[in-house]
Amino acid sequence: EAGVAQSPRYKIIEKRQSVAFWCNPISGHATLYWYQQILGQGPKLLIQFQNNGVVDDSQLPKDRFSAERLKGVDSTLKIQPAKLEDSAVYLCASSLRQGAVEYEQYFGPGTRLTVT
Amino acid sequence: AQTVTQSQPEMSVQEAETVTLSCTYDTSESDYYLFWYKQPPSRQMILVIRQEAYKQQNATENRFSVNFQKAAKSFSLKISDSQLGDAAMYFCAYRGGADGLTFGKGTHLIIQP
């Protein structure tokens, strides 16, 4: 079974530039998450999708971050414009949902973003 | 809001010995899940073990086991017969229902050969 795929693995940009990350979840997983992991900290949830609808985006800085999940499969996370404090690893995860039961989250390898 | 606290930034253990990583959490919910994830330098987050709050029996996965104390809101991870491949960051995480995960700050585990 293929895992969660993310690209690119690394990205370096200058502040005020834009950047986009892509995630392809495990086939059949309806729930998709984006996390931000700043160096030395645990991941923080940015946004959660159920199919192509947003379940929770309470911690997403909406003035500069946006995310979409067209057709309920792949997802993109965009930052525009980037700030120095956005330097982090961006992790995508997916999970299977059957009825009211949500199963374990499986994580992708992450994208390391450096903003200079 | 739920919080997860890992009070040990770093732990060191001799190969083949046993080590326990601590985790406490705060929640007002009665039904939730707790997890330990391992993150090696490759950054891939790997699930080690999970515990459902409604289960009194502590979860076990081979050399990994937990001590779940619901009243004390404590969830520690015990690694027996430590191996060099166990070296990594370990994160304790909480999930209520179908929510996203809330992570602690992590414990860096060093295995001494």
Coordinates of C-alpha atoms in Angstrom, one line a residue:
Chain A
E1 CA 0.0 0.0 0.0
A2 CA 1.5 3.4 -1.0
G3 CA 1.9 5.9 1.8
V4 CA 1.1 9.6 1.9
A5 CA 3.1 11.4 -0.7
Q6 CA 4.3 15.0 -0.4
S7 CA 6.3 17.3 -2.7
P8 CA 8.6 19.1 -2.8
R9 CA 10.7 17.7 0.0
Y10 CA 12.7 20.9 0.4
K11 CA 12.0 24.5 -0.5
I12 CA 13.9 27.7 0.0
I13 CA 12.3 31.0 -0.7
E14 CA 12.7 34.7 0.2
K15 CA 10.3 36.5 2.5
R16 CA 7.3 37.9 0.8
Q17 CA 7.4 35.2 -1.9
S18 CA 4.7 32.6 -2.4
V19 CA 5.0 28.8 -2.1
A20 CA 2.8 25.8 -2.5
F21 CA 3.0 22.3 -1.2
W22 CA 1.2 19.3 -2.5
C23 CA -0.1 16.2 -0.8
N24 CA -1.6 12.9 -2.1
P25 CA -3.2 10.9 0.7
I26 CA -3.5 7.1 1.0
S27 CA -6.1 5.8 -1.4
G28 CA -9.5 5.7 0.2
H29 CA -8.7 8.0 3.1
A30 CA -11.4 10.6 3.4
T31 CA -9.7 12.7 6.1
L32 CA -6.7 14.8 5.3
Y33 CA -4.7 17.0 7.7
W34 CA -1.9 19.6 7.3
Y35 CA 0.4 20.2 10.3
Q36 CA 3.2 22.8 10.8
Q37 CA 6.2 21.6 12.8
I38 CA 8.6 24.4 13.8
L39 CA 12.1 23.2 14.8
G40 CA 12.2 21.9 18.4
Q41 CA 8.4 21.6 18.7
G42 CA 5.7 19.1 18.1
P43 CA 3.4 19.4 15.0
K44 CA 0.5 21.8 15.2
L45 CA -2.7 21.2 13.2
L46 CA -3.3 23.8 10.6
I47 CA -6.4 22.4 8.8
Q48 CA -8.4 19.3 8.6
F49 CA -10.5 18.2 5.6
Q50 CA -13.2 15.6 5.4
N51 CA -13.5 14.7 1.7
N52 CA -13.3 18.1 0.1
G53 CA -14.9 20.0 3.0
V54 CA -13.1 21.9 5.8
V55 CA -13.7 20.4 9.3
D56 CA -11.3 22.6 11.3
D57 CA -9.2 25.5 10.2
S58 CA -9.1 27.4 13.5
Q59 CA -5.3 27.5 13.7
L60 CA -4.7 28.4 10.1
P61 CA -3.4 32.0 9.6
K62 CA -5.9 32.8 7.0
D63 CA -4.4 36.2 6.1
R64 CA -1.5 34.3 4.4
F65 CA -2.3 30.6 4.4
S66 CA -4.8 28.9 2.2
A67 CA -5.6 25.2 1.5
E68 CA -7.8 23.3 -0.8
R69 CA -8.7 19.7 -1.5
L70 CA -10.4 19.5 -4.9
K71 CA -12.3 16.3 -5.6
G72 CA -11.6 15.1 -2.1
V73 CA -8.3 13.5 -3.0
D74 CA -5.1 15.6 -3.4
S75 CA -4.6 18.8 -1.4
T76 CA -2.4 21.9 -1.8
L77 CA -1.3 24.3 1.0
K78 CA -0.2 27.8 -0.1
I79 CA 1.6 30.6 1.7
Q80 CA 1.4 34.1 0.3
P81 CA 3.3 36.1 1.2
A82 CA 5.8 34.1 3.3
K83 CA 7.3 35.4 6.5
L84 CA 10.5 34.3 8.3
E85 CA 8.5 32.6 11.0
D86 CA 6.9 30.3 8.5
S87 CA 10.2 28.3 8.3
A88 CA 9.1 24.9 9.4
V89 CA 8.4 21.3 8.2
Y90 CA 4.9 21.0 6.8
L91 CA 3.4 17.5 7.3
C92 CA 0.4 16.0 5.6
A93 CA -1.5 13.1 7.1
S94 CA -4.5 11.1 6.2
S95 CA -6.8 8.7 7.9
L96 CA -9.7 6.3 7.1
R97 CA -13.1 7.1 8.4
Q98 CA -15.8 4.4 8.7
G99 CA -19.1 5.7 10.1
A100 CA -18.3 7.5 13.3
V101 CA -14.9 5.8 13.7
E102 CA -11.7 7.7 12.7
Y103 CA -8.7 5.5 12.4
E104 CA -5.0 6.2 12.8
Q105 CA -3.4 9.1 11.0
Y106 CA -0.6 8.2 8.6
F107 CA 2.0 10.9 7.9
G108 CA 3.9 11.8 4.8
P109 CA 7.6 12.6 4.8
G110 CA 7.0 16.4 5.1
T111 CA 8.2 19.4 3.2
R112 CA 11.0 21.5 4.9
L113 CA 10.5 25.2 4.1
T114 CA 13.2 27.7 4.7
V115 CA 12.3 31.4 4.4
T116 CA 15.3 33.8 4.1
Chain B
A1 CA -8.4 23.4 24.8
Q2 CA -6.4 20.2 25.2
T3 CA -2.8 20.4 26.1
V4 CA -0.1 17.7 26.1
T5 CA 3.1 18.0 28.2
Q6 CA 6.3 16.1 27.8
S7 CA 8.6 17.2 30.6
Q8 CA 11.7 15.3 29.5
P9 CA 13.4 17.2 26.6
E10 CA 16.0 14.4 26.3
M11 CA 16.5 10.9 27.7
S12 CA 19.5 8.6 27.4
V13 CA 19.6 4.8 27.9
Q14 CA 22.1 2.0 27.4
E15 CA 21.4 -0.4 24.6
A16 CA 19.3 -3.4 25.9
E17 CA 18.0 -1.5 28.9
T18 CA 14.6 -0.2 29.6
V19 CA 13.5 3.5 29.5
T20 CA 10.3 5.3 30.3
L21 CA 9.1 8.5 28.6
S22 CA 6.6 10.6 30.4
C23 CA 3.5 12.4 29.2
T24 CA 0.7 14.2 30.9
Y25 CA -2.4 15.8 29.2
D26 CA -5.3 18.0 30.1
T27 CA -8.8 17.5 28.8
S28 CA -12.4 17.8 29.9
E29 CA -13.5 15.1 27.5
S30 CA -14.3 11.5 28.6
D31 CA -13.8 9.8 25.3
Y32 CA -10.5 10.3 23.5
Y33 CA -7.4 8.6 22.1
L34 CA -3.7 8.8 23.1
F35 CA -0.8 8.0 20.9
W36 CA 3.0 7.8 20.9
Y37 CA 4.7 8.7 17.6
K38 CA 8.4 8.2 16.7
Q39 CA 10.1 10.7 14.4
P40 CA 13.6 9.7 13.2
P41 CA 15.9 12.3 11.5
S42 CA 14.1 11.4 8.2
R43 CA 11.1 13.3 9.6
Q44 CA 8.7 10.5 8.9
M45 CA 6.2 10.3 11.8
I46 CA 5.6 6.7 12.7
L47 CA 2.9 5.5 15.0
V48 CA 4.3 3.4 17.9
I49 CA 1.3 2.7 20.0
R50 CA -2.3 3.9 20.7
Q51 CA -4.6 3.8 23.7
E52 CA -8.3 4.3 23.8
A53 CA -9.4 6.1 26.9
Y54 CA -12.3 3.8 27.5
K55 CA -10.0 0.8 27.7
Q56 CA -8.6 0.0 31.2
Q57 CA -6.0 -2.4 29.8
N58 CA -2.7 -0.8 28.9
A59 CA -1.7 -1.2 25.2
T60 CA 1.3 -3.3 24.3
E61 CA 3.2 -3.6 21.0
N62 CA 6.1 -5.9 21.2
R63 CA 8.8 -4.0 23.2
F64 CA 6.6 -1.0 23.6
S65 CA 4.0 -0.6 26.3
V66 CA 2.2 2.2 28.0
N67 CA 1.1 3.0 31.5
F68 CA -2.2 4.8 31.1
Q69 CA -3.5 6.5 34.3
K70 CA -6.8 8.1 33.3
A71 CA -7.6 9.8 36.6
A72 CA -4.1 11.3 36.8
K73 CA -4.1 12.1 33.0
S74 CA -0.8 10.4 32.6
F75 CA 0.3 8.3 29.6
S76 CA 3.9 7.1 29.8
L77 CA 5.7 4.9 27.2
K78 CA 8.1 2.1 28.3
I79 CA 10.6 0.8 25.8
S80 CA 12.1 -2.6 26.8
D81 CA 15.4 -4.0 25.5
S82 CA 16.3 -0.7 23.8
Q83 CA 17.9 -0.9 20.4
L84 CA 20.0 1.5 18.4
G85 CA 17.1 1.9 15.9
D86 CA 14.9 3.3 18.7
A87 CA 16.9 6.5 18.7
A88 CA 14.5 9.3 17.6
M89 CA 12.2 12.0 18.8
Y90 CA 9.2 10.6 20.5
F91 CA 5.9 12.6 20.6
C92 CA 2.9 12.0 22.8
A93 CA -0.3 13.0 21.1
Y94 CA -4.0 13.4 22.1
R95 CA -7.1 13.1 19.9
G96 CA -10.7 13.7 20.9
G97 CA -13.2 12.0 18.6
A98 CA -12.5 12.7 14.9
D99 CA -10.3 15.8 15.6
G100 CA -6.8 16.4 14.6
L101 CA -3.9 15.5 16.9
T102 CA -2.5 17.7 19.7
F103 CA 1.1 17.0 20.2
G104 CA 3.6 17.5 23.0
K105 CA 7.0 19.1 22.4
G106 CA 8.7 15.7 22.2
T107 CA 11.5 13.8 24.0
H108 CA 14.8 13.2 22.2
L109 CA 15.8 9.6 23.0
I110 CA 19.5 8.7 22.8
I111 CA 20.6 5.0 22.8
Q112 CA 24.1 4.5 24.1
P113 CA 25.8 1.5 22.5

